[in-house]
């Protein structure tokens, strides 16, 4: 049985990770090799069976859908209002401009592959509206120009002016690289020049930096495209200023009681030890810091981002390649917090992790970073888009009861255009070069040609990856000198082999980069074979939500069980040891996928009845199963889904009179699940994030209540409560007080404790109370919430008097 992923690490990958950690630590202060140069996206044509159909849909459907949505929700109309000097009529959240820029970036990447005249005309028309909205100083942020929430640059922490500017810069560079046009680049540089004047060392905002990182990596891109070192210098200043305490001063915050790590402002980046805060902000910041470190030879900063990466990849990444477990802060909580049903795993966070990992691969030449890119690109990220290209996931749980579905757009619509630009640019992650070496990081069927070694190297990639591990590079032309081609052997792969033009037979290679060296000529072939057996993955035991569970993978693909394919309920499937699955190609299913088929066990759960103390299961029996790639789940009939399956039937769950009661809450948010009160899943800690959680967030302070109500009178004598308290990463705390009431006719009366002062308040344990027996049809648990916080209940069990 293998271990896999950041917390699910296969043995061979673990050895590479440990070796890399040691080498990285030893390398600090030593002269490093120059950073690799990525082969530009416009030089790579993608025709593979996985990405090509999605990219075709992205071009034909998603881009049009996004541009239409941007018109309908007012995003593009905001530029027209700004151009007219209007001060009313703004629509959308304050960071709405960023959605338009990401959509334009996606269009730009697409134009780099094919200059579609109609699409280019739509792009140019939008750019003209943006240029008209830009004021004489170069400023461009429609929320501040139209809505005018305050003086410009007055709330850098929350109002995203610099974040929006960063996405403008990225779109402008992509457009310039794809078409050679400067229309959007001129808009971007005018704004960038203003930001340099405002935020440079001599500017009026010389201490400032963005609450939402992104502009850092964008300024580095802009510096490279324009050869303007002022942009790079400002990117470096933004990275170095973070953690100075400026946010606390500007917003009159007490750093002793305010969680500054949400904004990654709790400590300077160079001193940061672990990943923290909002997941998208964190990974964007680390990507920008990596760029800055590489461009300025900042060994201290590079050591920091590598150190933070090791914490992230070893303890905080989902098996599907995404990050961020918590909905409350859209980010990180504690190490090994990797829930399934409540996993947040925002699509933008997975994309941000790819941006960071890709940059670290270029700087360090370590293939482990490219492994992380691959995992997210084949799992977490494609799951974010429906196969028809018109619906999207914002969050990506690893289990569902069948009620989580994609939407056509969002009020906060950061994810759809971000997904679109990622699919459009995927070819840019495939290859990188040094003076005399080509690094192949992704195996995308198609072709490419680019400058290397004083000449041009062109080749066709023949493969059915990720469904088949056979890869061949057929050389079309090569420079007249010796080159090295280094092909990434993924960490999940054992038994790989490579064969170059000078080899008489394939030679075995280990995970890492397999090198083939020679003077390559037309007709030469470089062949790689990556065996793809089905792998059973287990998690690090410190990931409590995953203990006693396994996931299945084949090649880079992680699989899940969807109800539509099963004869037994997904929640009752047991992946017992010895139960193995095999791969089977299905051209007729979900656009063509390899599924996993075989038999697992079915352990049916007997429904609750009456006031029984336990619900238990009869003996498990074999049942046929089909697993599909997580990347394509929720494209058919709605139903339950699970990535992680238990290896044994769960023990009987203790239940009491609450099993037959109806549940009532004083308030219920959309992510509150009342059934969590009595689902029988006993928590380990008050900070656990269970499958279903009952809470009163975001109501803060005041009084709230939960009640059990029965159709027939019940004789009750006590109860016990396990309180929810997510201190450190959420807004729920122990109540200030809690009281129990029973219904006497039409009146609520307090219970009379047999001993003690009432219901205890404590974390990480059951809080029990015994009271004088009552006969009633309802029991109410009333909580007085702490000021500024909400309360939650992980489990509430009732004790009968008999």
Short mmCIF file of C-alpha atoms in Angstrom, two decimals, residues 191-671:
data_model
loop_
_atom_site.label_atom_id
_atom_site.label_comp_id
_atom_site.label_asym_id
_atom_site.label_seq_id
_atom_site.Cartn_x
_atom_site.Cartn_y
_atom_site.Cartn_z
CA UNK A 191 -0.95 52.51 -14.39
CA UNK A 192 2.22 50.75 -13.28
CA UNK A 193 4.21 53.96 -13.58
CA UNK A 194 1.67 55.70 -11.33
CA UNK A 195 1.90 52.89 -8.77
CA UNK A 196 5.70 53.16 -8.79
CA UNK A 197 5.40 56.88 -8.07
CA UNK A 198 2.84 56.33 -5.33
CA UNK A 199 4.45 53.32 -3.63
CA UNK A 200 8.13 53.68 -4.39
CA UNK A 201 10.59 54.67 -1.65
CA UNK A 202 9.90 58.37 -2.20
CA UNK A 203 6.16 58.10 -2.76
CA UNK A 204 3.34 59.10 -0.41
CA UNK A 205 2.52 55.41 0.23
CA UNK A 206 6.10 54.21 0.65
CA UNK A 207 5.13 51.86 3.48
CA UNK A 208 2.13 50.32 1.76
CA UNK A 209 1.57 46.87 0.29
CA UNK A 210 -1.51 44.97 -0.93
CA UNK A 211 -3.89 43.06 1.32
CA UNK A 212 -4.39 40.55 -1.48
CA UNK A 213 -1.04 39.64 -3.06
CA UNK A 214 -0.86 39.18 -6.82
CA UNK A 215 0.69 42.38 -8.09
CA UNK A 216 4.13 41.12 -6.99
CA UNK A 217 4.35 38.36 -9.59
CA UNK A 218 2.61 40.60 -12.15
CA UNK A 219 5.17 43.39 -11.73
CA UNK A 220 7.97 40.90 -12.35
CA UNK A 221 6.22 39.80 -15.57
CA UNK A 222 5.79 43.42 -16.59
CA UNK A 223 9.42 44.20 -15.84
CA UNK A 224 10.55 41.35 -18.09
CA UNK A 225 8.21 42.35 -20.91
CA UNK A 226 9.18 46.04 -20.83
CA UNK A 227 12.76 45.84 -19.54
CA UNK A 228 11.81 48.30 -16.80
CA UNK A 229 13.63 47.53 -13.56
CA UNK A 230 11.45 49.96 -11.61
CA UNK A 231 8.66 47.40 -11.70
CA UNK A 232 10.91 44.68 -10.36
CA UNK A 233 12.15 46.99 -7.61
CA UNK A 234 8.59 47.73 -6.51
CA UNK A 235 7.72 44.02 -6.52
CA UNK A 236 10.68 43.43 -4.23
CA UNK A 237 9.57 46.25 -1.93
CA UNK A 238 6.03 44.89 -1.69
CA UNK A 239 7.34 41.45 -0.72
CA UNK A 240 9.82 42.83 1.80
CA UNK A 241 7.37 45.26 3.43
CA UNK A 242 4.82 42.57 4.27
CA UNK A 243 4.88 41.62 7.93
CA UNK A 244 6.06 45.06 9.03
CA UNK A 245 2.92 45.65 11.08
CA UNK A 246 1.73 48.45 8.81
CA UNK A 247 -1.77 46.94 8.44
CA UNK A 248 -2.18 46.89 12.21
CA UNK A 249 -1.25 50.56 12.40
CA UNK A 250 -3.40 51.63 9.45
CA UNK A 251 -6.48 49.79 10.73
CA UNK A 252 -5.90 50.36 14.45
CA UNK A 253 -5.62 46.63 15.14
CA UNK A 254 -4.16 45.00 18.20
CA UNK A 255 -1.71 42.40 16.83
CA UNK A 256 -2.09 40.46 20.07
CA UNK A 257 -5.77 39.76 19.38
CA UNK A 258 -6.06 40.13 15.58
CA UNK A 259 -5.19 37.25 13.27
CA UNK A 260 -2.89 39.10 10.88
CA UNK A 261 -1.91 35.81 9.27
CA UNK A 262 -5.11 35.96 7.19
CA UNK A 263 -3.34 38.64 5.14
CA UNK A 264 0.08 36.95 5.55
CA UNK A 265 1.06 40.00 7.58
CA UNK A 266 1.90 38.35 10.89
CA UNK A 267 5.64 38.06 10.20
CA UNK A 268 8.01 39.13 7.39
CA UNK A 269 8.03 36.67 4.51
CA UNK A 270 11.71 35.89 4.95
CA UNK A 271 11.05 34.88 8.57
CA UNK A 272 7.90 32.86 7.88
CA UNK A 273 8.13 29.19 8.79
CA UNK A 274 4.80 27.71 7.70
CA UNK A 275 2.02 28.38 5.25
CA UNK A 276 -0.87 30.37 6.77
CA UNK A 277 -3.89 32.51 6.11
CA UNK A 278 -6.04 32.85 3.01
CA UNK A 279 -4.94 30.14 0.60
CA UNK A 280 -5.08 32.14 -2.64
CA UNK A 281 -3.31 35.12 -1.12
CA UNK A 282 -0.66 32.86 0.39
CA UNK A 283 0.21 31.02 -2.82
CA UNK A 284 0.13 34.18 -4.95
CA UNK A 285 2.46 35.83 -2.46
CA UNK A 286 4.85 32.88 -2.52
CA UNK A 287 4.82 32.83 -6.32
CA UNK A 288 5.70 36.53 -6.38
CA UNK A 289 8.34 36.11 -3.69
CA UNK A 290 9.91 33.27 -5.71
CA UNK A 291 10.05 35.50 -8.79
CA UNK A 292 11.60 38.32 -6.79
CA UNK A 293 14.15 36.01 -5.16
CA UNK A 294 15.20 34.61 -8.53
CA UNK A 295 15.41 37.99 -10.24
CA UNK A 296 17.37 39.65 -7.43
CA UNK A 297 19.54 36.70 -6.31
CA UNK A 298 17.93 36.90 -2.86
CA UNK A 299 19.10 33.69 -1.19
CA UNK A 300 17.32 34.50 2.07
CA UNK A 301 13.97 34.91 0.33
CA UNK A 302 14.45 31.80 -1.79
CA UNK A 303 15.25 29.79 1.33
CA UNK A 304 12.07 31.11 2.93
CA UNK A 305 9.74 30.18 0.07
CA UNK A 306 11.31 26.72 -0.13
CA UNK A 307 10.89 26.27 3.62
CA UNK A 308 7.25 27.33 3.42
CA UNK A 309 6.75 25.05 0.42
CA UNK A 310 8.00 22.04 2.36
CA UNK A 311 5.46 22.72 5.09
CA UNK A 312 2.73 23.15 2.49
CA UNK A 313 3.45 20.06 0.40
CA UNK A 314 4.13 17.78 3.37
CA UNK A 315 1.19 18.76 5.58
CA UNK A 316 -1.37 20.92 3.79
CA UNK A 317 -2.11 19.69 0.26
CA UNK A 318 -5.11 17.57 -0.67
CA UNK A 319 -4.58 14.35 -2.60
CA UNK A 320 -6.11 16.11 -5.62
CA UNK A 321 -3.43 18.81 -5.55
CA UNK A 322 -5.41 21.70 -4.09
CA UNK A 323 -5.06 23.66 -0.86
CA UNK A 324 -7.16 25.41 1.77
CA UNK A 325 -9.41 23.31 4.05
CA UNK A 326 -11.51 25.99 5.71
CA UNK A 327 -14.51 27.94 4.44
CA UNK A 328 -14.27 30.49 7.25
CA UNK A 329 -10.99 32.03 6.08
CA UNK A 330 -10.87 30.39 2.65
CA UNK A 331 -7.55 29.06 3.73
CA UNK A 332 -5.33 27.22 6.15
CA UNK A 333 -6.00 26.14 9.70
CA UNK A 334 -3.56 23.68 11.26
CA UNK A 335 -1.22 21.13 9.71
CA UNK A 336 -2.91 17.92 8.52
CA UNK A 337 -6.39 19.48 8.52
CA UNK A 338 -7.60 17.76 5.33
CA UNK A 339 -11.35 17.18 5.57
CA UNK A 340 -13.43 15.58 2.85
CA UNK A 341 -17.03 16.81 2.88
CA UNK A 342 -16.10 20.26 4.14
CA UNK A 343 -12.89 20.62 2.13
CA UNK A 344 -12.87 24.14 0.67
CA UNK A 345 -10.09 23.70 -1.91
CA UNK A 346 -11.00 26.84 -3.86
CA UNK A 347 -10.31 26.56 -7.57
CA UNK A 348 -8.26 29.76 -7.48
CA UNK A 349 -6.12 28.31 -4.68
CA UNK A 350 -5.23 25.24 -6.76
CA UNK A 351 -4.26 27.53 -9.61
CA UNK A 352 -2.17 29.71 -7.31
CA UNK A 353 -0.33 26.63 -6.03
CA UNK A 354 0.52 25.71 -9.64
CA UNK A 355 1.91 29.20 -10.24
CA UNK A 356 4.11 28.88 -7.17
CA UNK A 357 5.28 25.33 -7.88
CA UNK A 358 6.06 26.14 -11.52
CA UNK A 359 8.27 29.03 -10.49
CA UNK A 360 10.12 26.93 -7.93
CA UNK A 361 10.77 24.30 -10.58
CA UNK A 362 12.28 26.93 -12.87
CA UNK A 363 14.49 28.31 -10.09
CA UNK A 364 15.66 25.04 -8.55
CA UNK A 365 15.34 22.55 -11.43
CA UNK A 366 13.80 20.12 -8.97
CA UNK A 367 11.15 17.89 -10.62
CA UNK A 368 9.19 17.48 -7.40
CA UNK A 369 7.71 20.91 -7.97
CA UNK A 370 6.59 19.84 -11.44
CA UNK A 371 4.95 16.80 -9.83
CA UNK A 372 2.81 19.22 -7.82
CA UNK A 373 1.94 21.15 -10.98
CA UNK A 374 0.87 17.93 -12.67
CA UNK A 375 -1.27 16.73 -9.78
CA UNK A 376 -3.30 19.93 -9.60
CA UNK A 377 -3.61 20.29 -13.39
CA UNK A 378 -5.03 16.80 -13.79
CA UNK A 379 -7.29 16.73 -10.72
CA UNK A 380 -8.29 19.75 -8.65
CA UNK A 381 -8.24 22.29 -11.47
CA UNK A 382 -10.17 20.48 -14.22
CA UNK A 383 -12.80 19.48 -11.66
CA UNK A 384 -13.58 23.19 -11.45
CA UNK A 385 -15.15 23.28 -14.92
CA UNK A 386 -18.09 21.31 -16.24
CA UNK A 387 -17.31 19.44 -19.44
CA UNK A 388 -19.67 21.69 -21.41
CA UNK A 389 -17.62 24.73 -20.33
CA UNK A 390 -20.48 26.77 -18.86
CA UNK A 391 -20.54 25.89 -15.16
CA UNK A 392 -17.88 26.09 -12.48
CA UNK A 393 -16.94 25.05 -8.97
CA UNK A 394 -15.75 27.73 -6.59
CA UNK A 395 -15.05 25.13 -3.91
CA UNK A 396 -14.06 21.52 -4.50
CA UNK A 397 -14.92 19.07 -1.70
CA UNK A 398 -13.54 15.54 -1.68
CA UNK A 399 -16.90 14.07 -0.72
CA UNK A 400 -20.50 15.07 -1.29
CA UNK A 401 -23.97 13.85 -0.41
CA UNK A 402 -25.09 14.91 -3.88
CA UNK A 403 -25.93 18.52 -3.12
CA UNK A 404 -22.75 20.24 -4.35
CA UNK A 405 -22.95 21.41 -7.96
CA UNK A 406 -21.29 23.84 -10.32
CA UNK A 407 -22.82 27.23 -11.09
CA UNK A 408 -22.79 29.33 -14.24
CA UNK A 409 -21.30 32.35 -12.41
CA UNK A 410 -20.76 33.77 -8.94
CA UNK A 411 -21.20 37.05 -7.13
CA UNK A 412 -17.48 36.72 -6.42
CA UNK A 413 -16.54 35.41 -9.85
CA UNK A 414 -12.78 35.02 -9.43
CA UNK A 415 -12.72 31.30 -10.27
CA UNK A 416 -14.38 31.00 -13.73
CA UNK A 417 -12.00 33.35 -15.60
CA UNK A 418 -9.05 32.04 -13.59
CA UNK A 419 -9.88 28.51 -14.74
CA UNK A 420 -10.27 29.75 -18.31
CA UNK A 421 -6.85 31.40 -18.36
CA UNK A 422 -5.24 28.29 -16.87
CA UNK A 423 -6.60 25.96 -19.54
CA UNK A 424 -5.62 28.43 -22.25
CA UNK A 425 -2.05 28.70 -20.92
CA UNK A 426 -1.43 25.06 -20.02
CA UNK A 427 1.18 24.63 -22.78
CA UNK A 428 3.38 27.13 -20.95
CA UNK A 429 3.94 24.65 -18.13
CA UNK A 430 5.22 21.85 -20.37
CA UNK A 431 8.83 22.80 -21.19
CA UNK A 432 11.74 24.83 -19.86
CA UNK A 433 15.27 25.37 -21.13
CA UNK A 434 18.77 26.27 -20.07
CA UNK A 435 21.57 27.00 -22.56
CA UNK A 436 21.95 23.39 -23.61
CA UNK A 437 19.20 21.42 -21.86
CA UNK A 438 15.50 20.91 -22.44
CA UNK A 439 13.38 20.00 -19.40
CA UNK A 440 10.13 18.19 -20.22
CA UNK A 441 7.70 18.62 -17.31
CA UNK A 442 4.32 17.72 -18.84
CA UNK A 443 3.51 15.11 -21.45
CA UNK A 444 1.13 16.86 -23.81
CA UNK A 445 0.54 15.30 -27.20
CA UNK A 446 1.16 17.94 -29.85
CA UNK A 447 4.22 19.76 -31.13
CA UNK A 448 6.57 22.61 -30.33
CA UNK A 449 9.54 24.49 -31.76
CA UNK A 450 11.80 26.98 -30.00
CA UNK A 451 15.31 28.40 -29.75
CA UNK A 452 17.92 26.44 -27.78
CA UNK A 453 21.65 25.85 -28.05
CA UNK A 454 22.17 28.41 -30.79
CA UNK A 455 19.54 26.88 -33.05
CA UNK A 456 15.98 25.61 -33.19
CA UNK A 457 14.64 22.40 -31.71
CA UNK A 458 11.32 21.10 -32.92
CA UNK A 459 9.57 17.86 -32.12
CA UNK A 460 6.22 16.12 -32.08
CA UNK A 461 4.99 14.48 -28.87
CA UNK A 462 3.20 11.19 -29.43
CA UNK A 463 1.30 9.97 -26.38
CA UNK A 464 -2.10 9.19 -24.90
CA UNK A 465 -1.01 10.49 -21.49
CA UNK A 466 -2.49 10.54 -18.85
CA UNK A 467 -4.38 7.40 -19.83
CA UNK A 468 -1.27 5.64 -21.15
CA UNK A 469 2.30 6.05 -19.93
CA UNK A 470 4.06 5.62 -23.28
CA UNK A 471 5.58 8.87 -24.52
CA UNK A 472 7.69 9.52 -27.63
CA UNK A 473 9.37 12.72 -28.77
CA UNK A 474 9.84 12.57 -32.55
CA UNK A 475 12.47 15.11 -33.56
CA UNK A 476 11.59 17.33 -36.51
CA UNK A 477 14.69 19.50 -36.43
CA UNK A 478 17.54 20.20 -34.03
CA UNK A 479 20.48 22.59 -33.59
CA UNK A 480 23.90 21.43 -34.80
CA UNK A 481 25.28 20.82 -31.33
CA UNK A 482 24.88 18.40 -28.48
CA UNK A 483 21.90 18.91 -26.21
CA UNK A 484 20.45 17.18 -23.19
CA UNK A 485 16.77 16.32 -22.95
CA UNK A 486 15.62 15.70 -19.40
CA UNK A 487 12.26 13.99 -19.07
CA UNK A 488 10.44 14.13 -15.75
CA UNK A 489 9.77 10.75 -14.20
CA UNK A 490 6.94 11.47 -11.74
CA UNK A 491 7.30 10.63 -8.07
CA UNK A 492 4.34 8.22 -8.30
CA UNK A 493 6.07 6.10 -10.97
CA UNK A 494 8.11 2.94 -10.41
CA UNK A 495 9.73 0.85 -13.15
CA UNK A 496 10.09 3.65 -15.70
CA UNK A 497 12.44 3.33 -18.67
CA UNK A 498 13.87 5.65 -21.33
CA UNK A 499 15.43 5.08 -24.72
CA UNK A 500 17.34 7.64 -26.76
CA UNK A 501 18.57 7.50 -30.36
CA UNK A 502 21.94 6.08 -29.25
CA UNK A 503 20.47 3.45 -26.92
CA UNK A 504 20.15 -0.12 -28.12
CA UNK A 505 17.46 -0.89 -25.55
CA UNK A 506 15.40 0.95 -22.95
CA UNK A 507 17.26 1.65 -19.72
CA UNK A 508 15.59 1.83 -16.31
CA UNK A 509 15.30 5.24 -14.66
CA UNK A 510 14.24 6.41 -11.22
CA UNK A 511 11.85 9.25 -10.39
CA UNK A 512 13.49 12.55 -11.14
CA UNK A 513 14.77 13.72 -14.53
CA UNK A 514 15.85 11.01 -16.99
CA UNK A 515 18.50 12.46 -19.29
CA UNK A 516 19.06 11.67 -22.94
CA UNK A 517 22.04 13.46 -24.48
CA UNK A 518 23.05 13.78 -28.11
CA UNK A 519 22.99 15.82 -31.29
CA UNK A 520 19.39 15.39 -32.31
CA UNK A 521 18.43 15.15 -35.98
CA UNK A 522 15.20 14.86 -37.88
CA UNK A 523 13.66 11.42 -37.39
CA UNK A 524 15.33 10.71 -34.02
CA UNK A 525 13.06 9.42 -31.29
CA UNK A 526 13.26 9.76 -27.52
CA UNK A 527 10.97 7.25 -25.84
CA UNK A 528 9.80 7.14 -22.24
CA UNK A 529 7.60 4.53 -20.62
CA UNK A 530 5.86 5.27 -17.32
CA UNK A 531 4.02 2.22 -15.93
CA UNK A 532 0.55 3.07 -14.60
CA UNK A 533 -0.75 0.38 -12.25
CA UNK A 534 -3.69 1.26 -10.05
CA UNK A 535 -2.35 2.54 -6.73
CA UNK A 536 -4.02 2.40 -3.34
CA UNK A 537 -3.14 5.54 -1.40
CA UNK A 538 -3.13 5.98 2.35
CA UNK A 539 -2.81 9.20 4.30
CA UNK A 540 -0.39 10.27 6.95
CA UNK A 541 -2.05 9.14 10.20
CA UNK A 542 -1.86 12.69 11.52
CA UNK A 543 -4.60 13.61 9.03
CA UNK A 544 -7.41 12.56 11.36
CA UNK A 545 -10.21 12.90 8.80
CA UNK A 546 -8.47 10.35 6.57
CA UNK A 547 -7.52 7.69 9.09
CA UNK A 548 -8.73 4.26 8.12
CA UNK A 549 -9.41 5.39 4.54
CA UNK A 550 -7.80 4.90 1.15
CA UNK A 551 -7.96 6.63 -2.19
CA UNK A 552 -7.20 5.23 -5.63
CA UNK A 553 -4.98 6.65 -8.36
CA UNK A 554 -3.60 5.61 -11.70
CA UNK A 555 -0.83 7.67 -13.24
CA UNK A 556 -1.45 11.30 -12.28
CA UNK A 557 -5.21 10.76 -12.04
CA UNK A 558 -7.00 10.56 -8.68
CA UNK A 559 -10.33 8.73 -8.71
CA UNK A 560 -13.64 8.97 -6.89
CA UNK A 561 -16.79 6.93 -6.49
CA UNK A 562 -19.94 8.57 -7.85
CA UNK A 563 -23.35 7.21 -6.94
CA UNK A 564 -24.50 7.06 -10.56
CA UNK A 565 -22.02 4.23 -11.21
CA UNK A 566 -22.67 2.11 -8.11
CA UNK A 567 -25.17 -0.53 -7.08
CA UNK A 568 -24.60 0.20 -3.39
CA UNK A 569 -24.69 3.63 -1.67
CA UNK A 570 -21.31 5.37 -1.87
CA UNK A 571 -21.41 6.01 1.89
CA UNK A 572 -21.55 2.25 2.49
CA UNK A 573 -18.64 1.17 0.25
CA UNK A 574 -15.68 -0.43 1.99
CA UNK A 575 -12.26 -0.64 0.29
CA UNK A 576 -11.04 -3.54 2.38
CA UNK A 577 -7.42 -4.73 2.04
CA UNK A 578 -7.01 -7.13 -0.84
CA UNK A 579 -9.79 -5.57 -2.88
CA UNK A 580 -8.05 -4.37 -6.02
CA UNK A 581 -9.28 -2.42 -9.04
CA UNK A 582 -8.14 -2.39 -12.67
CA UNK A 583 -8.13 0.30 -15.34
CA UNK A 584 -10.51 0.19 -18.30
CA UNK A 585 -10.69 2.68 -21.16
CA UNK A 586 -14.19 4.05 -21.82
CA UNK A 587 -14.35 6.14 -24.96
CA UNK A 588 -18.10 6.58 -24.50
CA UNK A 589 -17.95 8.04 -21.00
CA UNK A 590 -17.32 11.64 -19.91
CA UNK A 591 -15.46 12.57 -23.08
CA UNK A 592 -13.26 9.48 -22.92
CA UNK A 593 -11.67 8.39 -19.66
CA UNK A 594 -9.98 5.42 -18.06
CA UNK A 595 -12.19 4.18 -15.24
CA UNK A 596 -11.30 1.80 -12.44
CA UNK A 597 -13.44 -1.29 -12.08
CA UNK A 598 -13.61 -4.22 -9.69
CA UNK A 599 -15.31 -5.27 -6.50
CA UNK A 600 -15.34 -3.60 -3.11
CA UNK A 601 -17.46 -4.43 -0.09
CA UNK A 602 -20.89 -3.11 0.77
CA UNK A 603 -21.58 -2.67 4.47
CA UNK A 604 -25.22 -1.51 4.62
CA UNK A 605 -26.21 0.67 7.54
CA UNK A 606 -29.47 -0.26 9.28
CA UNK A 607 -31.65 2.85 9.61
CA UNK A 608 -32.46 4.29 13.02
CA UNK A 609 -35.74 3.19 14.53
CA UNK A 610 -37.38 4.36 17.71
CA UNK A 611 -34.98 5.07 20.57
CA UNK A 612 -32.46 2.32 19.92
CA UNK A 613 -29.07 2.91 21.44
CA UNK A 614 -27.05 1.73 18.43
CA UNK A 615 -27.38 1.59 14.68
CA UNK A 616 -25.32 -1.26 13.31
CA UNK A 617 -24.69 -3.07 10.04
CA UNK A 618 -25.10 -6.65 8.87
CA UNK A 619 -22.11 -8.46 7.39
CA UNK A 620 -20.46 -6.79 4.38
CA UNK A 621 -20.91 -8.34 0.95
CA UNK A 622 -19.03 -7.87 -2.33
CA UNK A 623 -20.41 -5.31 -4.77
CA UNK A 624 -19.21 -4.19 -8.21
CA UNK A 625 -17.85 -0.64 -8.38
CA UNK A 626 -16.68 1.81 -11.00
CA UNK A 627 -14.52 4.80 -10.09
CA UNK A 628 -14.12 7.81 -12.37
CA UNK A 629 -11.51 10.58 -12.40
CA UNK A 630 -12.18 13.26 -9.80
CA UNK A 631 -11.59 15.74 -12.63
CA UNK A 632 -14.93 14.86 -14.24
CA UNK A 633 -17.23 14.27 -11.26
CA UNK A 634 -20.66 15.94 -11.14
CA UNK A 635 -21.13 15.86 -14.92
CA UNK A 636 -24.01 13.37 -14.80
CA UNK A 637 -26.91 12.57 -12.47
CA UNK A 638 -26.60 14.16 -9.05
CA UNK A 639 -25.54 11.82 -6.30
CA UNK A 640 -23.06 11.12 -3.56
CA UNK A 641 -19.31 11.22 -4.26
CA UNK A 642 -16.25 10.21 -2.27
CA UNK A 643 -12.51 10.20 -2.97
CA UNK A 644 -11.48 8.57 0.32
CA UNK A 645 -13.17 5.25 1.12
CA UNK A 646 -13.05 3.45 4.49
CA UNK A 647 -11.10 0.21 4.73
CA UNK A 648 -13.47 -1.28 7.31
CA UNK A 649 -17.09 -0.90 8.29
CA UNK A 650 -17.55 1.82 10.92
CA UNK A 651 -18.31 0.73 14.48
CA UNK A 652 -21.90 1.01 15.66
CA UNK A 653 -22.82 4.61 16.30
CA UNK A 654 -24.21 5.46 19.69
CA UNK A 655 -27.57 7.18 19.39
CA UNK A 656 -30.32 7.94 21.83
CA UNK A 657 -33.74 9.57 21.87
CA UNK A 658 -32.43 12.34 19.58
CA UNK A 659 -32.51 9.85 16.71
CA UNK A 660 -36.27 10.11 16.34
CA UNK A 661 -36.55 13.86 16.94
CA UNK A 662 -37.04 16.70 14.53
CA UNK A 663 -34.32 19.35 14.70
CA UNK A 664 -34.97 23.09 14.98
CA UNK A 665 -32.43 25.92 14.98
CA UNK A 666 -32.87 29.60 15.71
CA UNK A 667 -30.71 30.40 12.68
CA UNK A 668 -29.21 28.34 9.89
CA UNK A 669 -26.57 29.49 7.39
CA UNK A 670 -26.16 27.65 4.11
CA UNK A 671 -23.09 25.80 5.41
#
